[in-house]
Coordinates of C-alpha atoms and ligand atoms in Angstrom, one line a residue:
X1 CA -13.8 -34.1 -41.7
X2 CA -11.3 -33.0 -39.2
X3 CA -10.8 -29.0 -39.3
X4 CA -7.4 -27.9 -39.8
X5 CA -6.3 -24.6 -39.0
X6 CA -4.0 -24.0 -42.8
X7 CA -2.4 -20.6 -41.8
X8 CA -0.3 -20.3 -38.6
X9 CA 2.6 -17.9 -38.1
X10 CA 6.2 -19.3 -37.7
X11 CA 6.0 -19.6 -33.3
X12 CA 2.7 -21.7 -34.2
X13 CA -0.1 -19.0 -33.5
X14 CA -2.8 -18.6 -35.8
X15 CA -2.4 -15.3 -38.6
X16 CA -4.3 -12.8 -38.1
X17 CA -4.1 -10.7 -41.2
X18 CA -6.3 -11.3 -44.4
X19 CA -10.0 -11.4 -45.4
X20 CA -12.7 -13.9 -44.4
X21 CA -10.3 -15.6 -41.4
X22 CA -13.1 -16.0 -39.7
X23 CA -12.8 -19.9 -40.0
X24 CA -9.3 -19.8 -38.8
X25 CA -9.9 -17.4 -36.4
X26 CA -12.2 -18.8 -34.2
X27 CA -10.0 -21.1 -33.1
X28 CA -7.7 -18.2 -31.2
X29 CA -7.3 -18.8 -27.8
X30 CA -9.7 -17.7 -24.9
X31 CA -7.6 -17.6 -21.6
X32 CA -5.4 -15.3 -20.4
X33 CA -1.8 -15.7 -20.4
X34 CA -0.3 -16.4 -16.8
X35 CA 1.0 -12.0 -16.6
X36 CA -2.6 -11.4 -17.4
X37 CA -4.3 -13.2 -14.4
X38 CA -1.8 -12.5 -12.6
X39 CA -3.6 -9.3 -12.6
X40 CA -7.0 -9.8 -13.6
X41 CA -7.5 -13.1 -10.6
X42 CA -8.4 -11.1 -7.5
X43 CA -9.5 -14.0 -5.1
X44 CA -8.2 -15.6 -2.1
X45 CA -5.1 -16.4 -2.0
X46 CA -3.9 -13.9 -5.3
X47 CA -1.4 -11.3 -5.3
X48 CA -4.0 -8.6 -6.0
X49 CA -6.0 -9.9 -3.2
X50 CA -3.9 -9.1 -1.0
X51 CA -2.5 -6.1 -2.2
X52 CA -6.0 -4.7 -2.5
X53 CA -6.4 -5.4 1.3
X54 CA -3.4 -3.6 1.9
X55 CA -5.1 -0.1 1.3
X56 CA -8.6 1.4 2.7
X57 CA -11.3 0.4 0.4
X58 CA -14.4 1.5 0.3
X59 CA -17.5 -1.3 0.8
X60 CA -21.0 0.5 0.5
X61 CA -22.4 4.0 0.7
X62 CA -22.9 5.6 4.0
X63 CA -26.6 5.5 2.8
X64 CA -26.8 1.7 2.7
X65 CA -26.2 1.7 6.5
X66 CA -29.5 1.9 7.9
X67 CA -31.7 0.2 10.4
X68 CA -30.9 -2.8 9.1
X69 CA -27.6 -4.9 8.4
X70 CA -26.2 -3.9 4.7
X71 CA -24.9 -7.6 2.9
X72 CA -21.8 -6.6 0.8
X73 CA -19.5 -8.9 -1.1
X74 CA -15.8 -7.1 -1.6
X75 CA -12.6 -9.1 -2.7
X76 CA -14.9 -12.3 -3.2
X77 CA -15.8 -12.1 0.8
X78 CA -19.0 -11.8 1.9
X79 CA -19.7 -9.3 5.1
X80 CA -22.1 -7.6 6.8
X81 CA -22.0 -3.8 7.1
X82 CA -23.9 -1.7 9.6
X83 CA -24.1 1.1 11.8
X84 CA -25.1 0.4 15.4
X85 CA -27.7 2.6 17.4
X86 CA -24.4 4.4 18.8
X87 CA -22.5 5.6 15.8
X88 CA -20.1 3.3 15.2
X89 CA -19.8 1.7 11.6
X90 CA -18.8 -2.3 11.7
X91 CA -17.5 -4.6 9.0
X92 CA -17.9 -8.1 9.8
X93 CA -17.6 -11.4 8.2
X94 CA -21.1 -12.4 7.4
X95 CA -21.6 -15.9 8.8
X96 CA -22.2 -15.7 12.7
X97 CA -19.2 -17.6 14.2
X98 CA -21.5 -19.4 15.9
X99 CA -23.6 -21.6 14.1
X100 CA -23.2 -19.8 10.8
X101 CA -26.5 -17.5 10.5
X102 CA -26.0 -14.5 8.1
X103 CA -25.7 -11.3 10.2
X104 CA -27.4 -9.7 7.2
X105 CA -30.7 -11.2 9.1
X106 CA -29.3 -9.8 12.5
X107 CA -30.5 -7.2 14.8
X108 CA -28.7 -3.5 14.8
X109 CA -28.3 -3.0 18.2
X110 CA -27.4 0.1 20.4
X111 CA -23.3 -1.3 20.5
X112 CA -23.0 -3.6 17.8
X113 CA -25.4 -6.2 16.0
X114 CA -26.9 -9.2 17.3
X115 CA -27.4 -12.5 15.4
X116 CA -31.2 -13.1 14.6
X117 CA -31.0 -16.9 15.6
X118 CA -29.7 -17.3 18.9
X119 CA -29.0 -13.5 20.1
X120 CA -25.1 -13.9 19.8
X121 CA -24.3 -9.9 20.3
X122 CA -20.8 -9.0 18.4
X123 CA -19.3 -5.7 18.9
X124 CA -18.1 -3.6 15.4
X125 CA -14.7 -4.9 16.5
X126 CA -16.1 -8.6 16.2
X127 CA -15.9 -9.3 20.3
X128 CA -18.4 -10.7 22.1
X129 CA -20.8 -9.0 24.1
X130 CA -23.4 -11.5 25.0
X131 CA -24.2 -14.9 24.2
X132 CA -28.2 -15.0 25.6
X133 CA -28.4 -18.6 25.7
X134 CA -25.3 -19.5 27.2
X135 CA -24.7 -20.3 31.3
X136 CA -23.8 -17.1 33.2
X137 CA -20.3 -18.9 33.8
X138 CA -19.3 -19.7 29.8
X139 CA -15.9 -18.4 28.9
X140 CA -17.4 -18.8 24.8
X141 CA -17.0 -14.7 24.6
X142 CA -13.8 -14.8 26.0
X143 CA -12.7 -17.6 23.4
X144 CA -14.5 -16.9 20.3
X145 CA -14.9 -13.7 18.2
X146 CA -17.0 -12.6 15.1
X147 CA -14.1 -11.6 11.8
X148 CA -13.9 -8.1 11.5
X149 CA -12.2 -5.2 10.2
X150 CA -11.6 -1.4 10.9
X151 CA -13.9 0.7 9.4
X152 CA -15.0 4.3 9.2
X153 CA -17.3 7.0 7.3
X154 CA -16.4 10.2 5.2
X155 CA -18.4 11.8 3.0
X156 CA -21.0 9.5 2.6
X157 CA -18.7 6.6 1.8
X158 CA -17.8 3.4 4.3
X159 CA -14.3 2.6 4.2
X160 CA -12.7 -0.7 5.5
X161 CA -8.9 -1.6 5.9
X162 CA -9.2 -5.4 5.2
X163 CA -5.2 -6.5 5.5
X164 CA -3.0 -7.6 8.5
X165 CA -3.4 -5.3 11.7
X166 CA 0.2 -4.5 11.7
X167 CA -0.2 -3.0 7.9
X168 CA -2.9 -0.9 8.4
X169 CA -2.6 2.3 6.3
X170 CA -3.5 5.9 7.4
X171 CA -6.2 6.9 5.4
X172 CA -4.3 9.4 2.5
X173 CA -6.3 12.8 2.0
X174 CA -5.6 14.1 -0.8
X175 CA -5.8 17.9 -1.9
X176 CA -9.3 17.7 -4.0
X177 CA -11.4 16.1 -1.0
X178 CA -10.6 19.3 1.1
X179 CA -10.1 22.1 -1.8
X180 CA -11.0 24.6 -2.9
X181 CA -13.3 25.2 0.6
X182 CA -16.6 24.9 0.4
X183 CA -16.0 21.6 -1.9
X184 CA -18.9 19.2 -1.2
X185 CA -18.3 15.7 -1.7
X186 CA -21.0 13.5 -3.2
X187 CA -20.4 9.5 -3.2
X188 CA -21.6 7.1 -5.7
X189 CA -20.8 3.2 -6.4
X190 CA -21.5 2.1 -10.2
X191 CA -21.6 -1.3 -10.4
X192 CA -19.8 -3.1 -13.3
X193 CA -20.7 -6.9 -14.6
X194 CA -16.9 -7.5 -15.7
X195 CA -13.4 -8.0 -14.0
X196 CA -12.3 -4.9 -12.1
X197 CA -8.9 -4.0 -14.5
X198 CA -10.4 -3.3 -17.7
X199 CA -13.1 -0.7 -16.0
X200 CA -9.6 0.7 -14.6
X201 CA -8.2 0.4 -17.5
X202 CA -10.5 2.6 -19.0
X203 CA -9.6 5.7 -17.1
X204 CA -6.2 5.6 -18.7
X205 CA -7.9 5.1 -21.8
X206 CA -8.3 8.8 -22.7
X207 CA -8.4 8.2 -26.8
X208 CA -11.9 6.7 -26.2
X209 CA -13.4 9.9 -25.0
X210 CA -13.0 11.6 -28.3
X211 CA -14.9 8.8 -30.2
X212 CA -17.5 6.9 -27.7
X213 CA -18.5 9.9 -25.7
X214 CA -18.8 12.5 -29.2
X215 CA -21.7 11.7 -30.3
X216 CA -21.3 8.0 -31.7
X217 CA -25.0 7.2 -32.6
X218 CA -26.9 6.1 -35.1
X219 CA -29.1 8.4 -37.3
X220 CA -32.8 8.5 -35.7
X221 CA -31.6 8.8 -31.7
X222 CA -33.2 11.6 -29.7
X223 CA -31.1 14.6 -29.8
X224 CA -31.1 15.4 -26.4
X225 CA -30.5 11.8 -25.6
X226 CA -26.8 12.1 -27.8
X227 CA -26.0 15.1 -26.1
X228 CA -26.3 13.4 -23.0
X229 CA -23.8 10.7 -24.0
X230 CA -21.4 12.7 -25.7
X231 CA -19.0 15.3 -23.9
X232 CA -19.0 19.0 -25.6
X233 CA -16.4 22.0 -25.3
X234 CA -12.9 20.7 -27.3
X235 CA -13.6 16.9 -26.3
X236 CA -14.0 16.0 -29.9
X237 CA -10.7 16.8 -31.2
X238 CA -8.2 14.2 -30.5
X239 CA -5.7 14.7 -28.1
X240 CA -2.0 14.8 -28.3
X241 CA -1.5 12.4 -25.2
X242 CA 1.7 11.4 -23.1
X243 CA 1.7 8.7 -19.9
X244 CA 4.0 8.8 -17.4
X245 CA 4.5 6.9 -14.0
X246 CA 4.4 8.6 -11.0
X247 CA 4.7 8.5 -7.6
X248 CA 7.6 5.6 -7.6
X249 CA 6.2 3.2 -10.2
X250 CA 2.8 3.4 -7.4
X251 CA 0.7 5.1 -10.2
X252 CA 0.3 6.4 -14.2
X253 CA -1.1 9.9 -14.9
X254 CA -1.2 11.1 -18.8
X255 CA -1.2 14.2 -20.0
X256 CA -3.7 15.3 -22.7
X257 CA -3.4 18.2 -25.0
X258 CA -5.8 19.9 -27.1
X259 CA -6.2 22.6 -29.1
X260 CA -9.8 24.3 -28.8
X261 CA -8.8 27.5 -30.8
X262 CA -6.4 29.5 -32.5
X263 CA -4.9 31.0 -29.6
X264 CA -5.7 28.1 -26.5
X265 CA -4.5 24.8 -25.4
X266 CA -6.1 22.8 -22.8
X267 CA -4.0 20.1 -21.2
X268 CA -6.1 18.0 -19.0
X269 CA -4.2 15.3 -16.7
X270 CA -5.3 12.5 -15.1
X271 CA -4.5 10.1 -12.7
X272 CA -4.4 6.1 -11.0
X273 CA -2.9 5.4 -8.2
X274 CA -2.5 2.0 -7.4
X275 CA -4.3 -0.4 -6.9
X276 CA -7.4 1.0 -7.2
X277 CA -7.8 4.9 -7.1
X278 CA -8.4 7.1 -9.5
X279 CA -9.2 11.1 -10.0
X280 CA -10.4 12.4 -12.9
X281 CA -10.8 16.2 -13.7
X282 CA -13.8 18.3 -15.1
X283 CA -16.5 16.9 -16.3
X284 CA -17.7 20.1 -17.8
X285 CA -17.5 22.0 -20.6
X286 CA -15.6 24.9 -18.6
X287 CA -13.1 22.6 -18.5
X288 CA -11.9 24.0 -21.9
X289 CA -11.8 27.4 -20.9
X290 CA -10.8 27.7 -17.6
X291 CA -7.8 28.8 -16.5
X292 CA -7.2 25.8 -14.2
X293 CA -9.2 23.7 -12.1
X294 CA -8.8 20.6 -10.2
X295 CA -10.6 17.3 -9.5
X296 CA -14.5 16.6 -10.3
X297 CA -14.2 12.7 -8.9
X298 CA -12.5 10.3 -7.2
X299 CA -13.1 6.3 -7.6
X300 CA -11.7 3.0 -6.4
X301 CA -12.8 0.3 -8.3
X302 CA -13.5 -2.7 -5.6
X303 CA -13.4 -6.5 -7.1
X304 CA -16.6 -8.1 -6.1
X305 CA -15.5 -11.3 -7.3
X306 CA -13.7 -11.7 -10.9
X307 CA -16.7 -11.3 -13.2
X308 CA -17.9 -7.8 -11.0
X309 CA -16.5 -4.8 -9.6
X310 CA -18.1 -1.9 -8.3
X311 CA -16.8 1.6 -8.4
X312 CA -17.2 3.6 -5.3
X313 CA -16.3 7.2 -5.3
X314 CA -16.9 11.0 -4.6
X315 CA -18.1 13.6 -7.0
X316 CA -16.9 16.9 -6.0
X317 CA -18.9 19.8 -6.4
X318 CA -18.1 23.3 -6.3
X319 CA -17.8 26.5 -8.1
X320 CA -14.3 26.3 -9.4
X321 CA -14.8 22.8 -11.0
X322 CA -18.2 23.5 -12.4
X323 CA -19.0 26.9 -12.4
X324 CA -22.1 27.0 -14.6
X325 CA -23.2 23.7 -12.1
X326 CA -23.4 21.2 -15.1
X327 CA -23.6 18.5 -12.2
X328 CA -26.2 17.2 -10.4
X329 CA -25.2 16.2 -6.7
X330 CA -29.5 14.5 -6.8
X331 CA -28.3 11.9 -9.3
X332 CA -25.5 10.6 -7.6
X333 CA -26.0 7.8 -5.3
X334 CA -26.0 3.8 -4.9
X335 CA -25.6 2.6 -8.5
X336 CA -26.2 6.3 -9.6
X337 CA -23.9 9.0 -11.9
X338 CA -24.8 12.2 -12.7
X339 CA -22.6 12.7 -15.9
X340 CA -22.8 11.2 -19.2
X341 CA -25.6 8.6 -19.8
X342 CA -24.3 5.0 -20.4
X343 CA -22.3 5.0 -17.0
X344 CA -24.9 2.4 -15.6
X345 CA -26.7 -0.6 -16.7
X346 CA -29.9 0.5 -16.1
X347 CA -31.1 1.1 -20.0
X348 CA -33.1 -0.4 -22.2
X349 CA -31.4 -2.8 -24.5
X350 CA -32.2 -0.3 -27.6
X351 CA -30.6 2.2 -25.7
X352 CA -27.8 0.8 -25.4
X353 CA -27.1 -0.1 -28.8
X354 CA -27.8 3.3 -30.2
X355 CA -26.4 5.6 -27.8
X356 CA -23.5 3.1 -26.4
X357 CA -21.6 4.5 -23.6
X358 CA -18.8 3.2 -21.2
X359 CA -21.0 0.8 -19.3
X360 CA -21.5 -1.1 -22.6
X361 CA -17.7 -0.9 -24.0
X362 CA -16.1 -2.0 -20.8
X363 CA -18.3 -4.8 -20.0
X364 CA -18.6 -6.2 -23.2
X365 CA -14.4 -6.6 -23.9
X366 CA -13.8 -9.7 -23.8
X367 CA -15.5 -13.2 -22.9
X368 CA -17.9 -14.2 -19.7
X369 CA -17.2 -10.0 -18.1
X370 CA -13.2 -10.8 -18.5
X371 CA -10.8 -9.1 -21.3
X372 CA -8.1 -11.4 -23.3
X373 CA -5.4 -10.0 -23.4
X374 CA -3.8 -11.7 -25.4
X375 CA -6.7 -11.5 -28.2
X376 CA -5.7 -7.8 -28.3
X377 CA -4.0 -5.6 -31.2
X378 CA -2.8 -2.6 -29.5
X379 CA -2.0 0.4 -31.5
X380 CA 0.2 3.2 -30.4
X381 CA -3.1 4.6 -28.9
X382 CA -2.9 1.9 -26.2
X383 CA 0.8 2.9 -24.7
X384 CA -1.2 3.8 -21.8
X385 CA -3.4 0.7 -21.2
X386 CA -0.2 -1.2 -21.7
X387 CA 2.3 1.2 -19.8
X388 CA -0.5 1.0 -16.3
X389 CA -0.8 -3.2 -17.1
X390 CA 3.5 -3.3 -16.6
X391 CA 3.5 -1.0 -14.0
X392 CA 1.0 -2.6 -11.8
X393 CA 2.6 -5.2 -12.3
X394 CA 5.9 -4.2 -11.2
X395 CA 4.0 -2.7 -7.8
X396 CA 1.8 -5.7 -7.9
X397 CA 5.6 -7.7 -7.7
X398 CA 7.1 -5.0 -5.0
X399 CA 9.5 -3.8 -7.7
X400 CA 8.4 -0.2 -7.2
X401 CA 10.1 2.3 -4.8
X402 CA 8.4 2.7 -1.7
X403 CA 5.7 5.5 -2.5
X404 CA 6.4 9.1 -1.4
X405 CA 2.5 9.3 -1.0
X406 CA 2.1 7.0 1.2
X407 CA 5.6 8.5 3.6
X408 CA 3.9 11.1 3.8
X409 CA 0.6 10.2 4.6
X410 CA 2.1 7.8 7.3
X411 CA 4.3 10.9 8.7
X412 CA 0.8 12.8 8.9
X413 CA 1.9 16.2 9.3
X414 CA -2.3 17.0 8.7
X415 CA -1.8 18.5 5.6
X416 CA -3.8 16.9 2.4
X417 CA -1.6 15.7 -0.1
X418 CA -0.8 16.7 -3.8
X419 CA -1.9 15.3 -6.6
X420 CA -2.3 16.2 -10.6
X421 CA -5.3 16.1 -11.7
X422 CA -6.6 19.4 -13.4
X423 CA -7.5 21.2 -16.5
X424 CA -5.5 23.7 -17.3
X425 CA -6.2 26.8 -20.3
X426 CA -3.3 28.0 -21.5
X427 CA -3.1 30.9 -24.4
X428 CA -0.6 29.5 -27.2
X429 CA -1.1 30.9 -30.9
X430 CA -1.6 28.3 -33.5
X431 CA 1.8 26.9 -35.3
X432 CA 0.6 26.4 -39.3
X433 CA 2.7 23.1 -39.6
X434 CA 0.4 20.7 -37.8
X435 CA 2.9 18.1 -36.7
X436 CA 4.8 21.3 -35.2
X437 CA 1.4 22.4 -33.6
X438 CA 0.8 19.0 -32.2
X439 CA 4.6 19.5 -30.8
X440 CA 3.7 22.6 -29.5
X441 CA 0.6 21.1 -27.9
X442 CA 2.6 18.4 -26.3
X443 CA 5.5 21.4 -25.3
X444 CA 2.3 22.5 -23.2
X445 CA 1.0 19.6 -21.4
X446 CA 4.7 19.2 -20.3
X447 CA 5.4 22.6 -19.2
X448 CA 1.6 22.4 -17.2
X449 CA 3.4 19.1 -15.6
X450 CA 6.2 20.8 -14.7
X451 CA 5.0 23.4 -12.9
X452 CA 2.3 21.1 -10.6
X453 CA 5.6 18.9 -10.0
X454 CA 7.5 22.3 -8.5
X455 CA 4.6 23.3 -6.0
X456 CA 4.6 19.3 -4.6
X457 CA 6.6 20.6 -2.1
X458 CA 4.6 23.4 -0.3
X459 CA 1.8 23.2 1.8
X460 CA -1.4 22.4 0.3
X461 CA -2.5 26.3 0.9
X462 CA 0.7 27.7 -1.0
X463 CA 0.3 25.1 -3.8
X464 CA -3.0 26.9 -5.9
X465 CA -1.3 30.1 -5.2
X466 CA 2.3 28.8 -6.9
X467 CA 1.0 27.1 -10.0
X468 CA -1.8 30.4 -10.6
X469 CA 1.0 32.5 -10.3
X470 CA 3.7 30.2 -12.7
X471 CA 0.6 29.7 -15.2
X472 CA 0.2 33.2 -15.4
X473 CA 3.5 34.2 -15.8
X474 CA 4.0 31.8 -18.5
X475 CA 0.5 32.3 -20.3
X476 CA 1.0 33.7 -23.9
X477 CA 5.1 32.9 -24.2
X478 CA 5.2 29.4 -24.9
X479 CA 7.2 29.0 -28.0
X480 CA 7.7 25.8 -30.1
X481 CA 11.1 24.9 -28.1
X482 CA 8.9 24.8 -25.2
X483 CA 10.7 27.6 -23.4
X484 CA 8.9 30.5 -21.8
X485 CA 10.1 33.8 -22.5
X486 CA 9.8 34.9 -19.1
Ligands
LIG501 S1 -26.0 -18.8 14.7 FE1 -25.8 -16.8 15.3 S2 -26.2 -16.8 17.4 FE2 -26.4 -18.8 16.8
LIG502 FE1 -15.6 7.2 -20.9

């Protein structure tokens, strides 16, 4: 007997309210609408294709580049990375232009590498240098080069600019890979078997860290094995949270306010810039008590292909971010994290599912590694998600303003560049009325905000001294109309 679907709202889509619907509800669709993919296809030939290659991505680790060629698939292309006997770094297609040999079999020569089949030598810019089996007189190097893009090093990650010559980018420093001095950079890639957005996604996703990361295990796990998944020091109470687009409509930062006593307010702020970047701030319990401190990573997260993503980025490690050194710069490396367990797939299945952490929540939305968006029920928790989908859109769609980042990276006065990521301690006495509390909370975060905003200005070395001196002056005299009684 034919199955037939009884319930179905008035525009034709099946209810989704009820008990036992799971007959019914099967049936739901399983593809994306066409504003989804438009985001979430990242092949040849896409939108987000290309406006990834529009901006410096990162391919491998510095530490993958060794004697031999590294094989690295980024934006569904498959290259060759490698670092020749002389220093330089190349990123080249991976199929010898000759007779189609991979170059992740070839020879890392003193300039460039040379094809293991018939010695073809390509330079990192993709020239040709010597074609061994050729007649002294063939004009083949002359007429024929290997594909390849810019590339560079810093800080232990490889960085290729994989758009049209005349687009290429300057590379954009921003303040936390130079401040406070003495900060050490310390890369990492985590590789992710799901579409690149909703691993994004999830850095805008703060509500989750007061849930997944706070101790959500079953009864029997190891102790120490919870703690390890689950943040400490105010993370468990949930945040009063506000998103905001920044930078032009070019990124979405939110603002997250907590209260972790009687007399203190932490507002942490986070950011993504698009299309790919992301900072985060501590990852430490200081976090919640410190007056104010500034970036503990940075991550891009690459497409591999549609179904896996890698993120590639920089712990940052120094005394002001992690004073009691919580991190571990000897965990970090190719597939490796040195903060809460669950980041990686490397876990036993048992793991997993008792002590569940990001790797499994992310990858797991959704069918075949890809989220549906459509299959989703957002709550008002999910403004975010939703708000960064729309604006990357809109960027995606070259609706946003130019972005004042990027003007002034291109004008490249040396300087690095501001940013808001931080954590920021604040002393602001309890209100009894919660909902007034939660105001006051929110009051904070915006007040924090502000005063990053009015030290964008300066030069990265009067910037600290500006906000330390605002957020002194307006520590202890917030009031519930969010004035300071300065
Ligand atoms: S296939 Fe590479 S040199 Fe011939
Ligand atoms: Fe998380």
């Amino acid at each position: 007997m034919p199955s037939e679907v009884k319930e179905r709202t008035r525009d034709g889509s099946i209810r989704t309210d009820g008990a036992y619907r799971g007959y019914d509800l099967r049936l739901q669709a399983t593809d994306n609408r066409p504003e989804a993919l438009e985001l979430l296809l990242t092949g040849p030939g896409t939108p987000m294709n290309e406006y990834f290659r529009r901006y410096w991505q990162p391919v491998c680790l510095s530490e993958q580049l060794t004697d031999v060629p590294k094989a690295v698939r980024i934006l569904h292309e498959d290259l060759v990375a490698f670092r020749d006997r002389s220093g330089q770094v190349g990123v080249l297609h991976r199929r010898c232009a000759h007779r189609g040999t991979s170059l992740e079999f070839g020879i890392v020569s003193e300039h460039g590498i040379r094809c293991c089949y018939h010695g073809w030598l390509y330079d990192v810019d993709g020239t040709i240098l010597e074609t061994p089996c050729e007649p002294a007189e063939s004009r083949l190097k002359q007429t024929v080069c290997q594909g390849a893009y810019p590339a560079f090093e810093r800080d232990g990650l490889v960085f290729a600019y994989l758009g049209p010559p005349d687009t290429q980018p300057k590379f954009e420093v921003f303040d936390g890979y130079v401040l406070p001095e003495g900060t050490k950079l310390v890369p990492f890639s985590n590789e992710f078997a799901c579409n690149w957005l909703q691993v994004y996604e999830n850095l805008i996703d703060h509500y989750h860290t007061a849930i997944l990361h706070n101790n959500m295990t079953v009864e029997g796990v190891d102790a120490a094995l919870a703690a390890g998944a689950s943040f400490s020091g105010g993370w468990t109470e949930l945040p009063v949270i506000r998103w905001e687009a920044t930078h032009g409509g070019n990124g979405i930062i939110f603002t997250a306010g907590r209260r972790v006593s009687d007399t203190k307010v932490w507002v942490r702020i986070s950011e993504l810039g698009f299309p790919n970047w992301a900072q985060n701030a501590s990852l430490a319990p200081s976090a919640a008590r410190l007056r104010h401190t500034a970036v503990a990573m940075t991550r891009w997260q690459v497409p591999v292909d549609d179904t896996n993503s890698i993120a590639f980025g920089w712990r940052h490690f120094n005394d002001e971010v992690d004073p009691d050194h919580v991190g571990c710069e000897a965990d970090c490396g190719v597939d490796r994290i040195d903060f809460l367990i669950g980041q990686t797939r490397h876990r036993p299945y048992d793991e997993q599912q008792r002590i569940p952490g990001d790797y499994e929540a992310i990858t797991t939305q959704g069918a075949g590694g890809v989220a549906i968006h459509q299959l989703e029920h957002p709550g008002r928790s999910d403004v975010g998600v939703y708000m960064c989908r729309s604006l990357l859109r809109d960027a995606l769609r070259g609706k946003a303003a130019p972005d004042p980042t990027r003007l002034r990276s291109e004008a490249d006065t040396g300087d690095s560049l501001p940013r808001y990521t931080s954590d920021t301690v604040l002393e602001v006495p309890r209100l009894g009325d919660a909902d007034a509390d939660r105001q006051l909370i929110q009051e904070t975060a915006n007040t924090v905000l502000a005063v990053l905003k009015e030290a964008e200005g300066l030069s990265s070395a009067e910037r600290r001294k500006h906000v330390l001196r605002r957020l002194d002056e307006i520590d202890g005299g917030l009031r519930p109309d969010g004035d300071s009684r300065e």
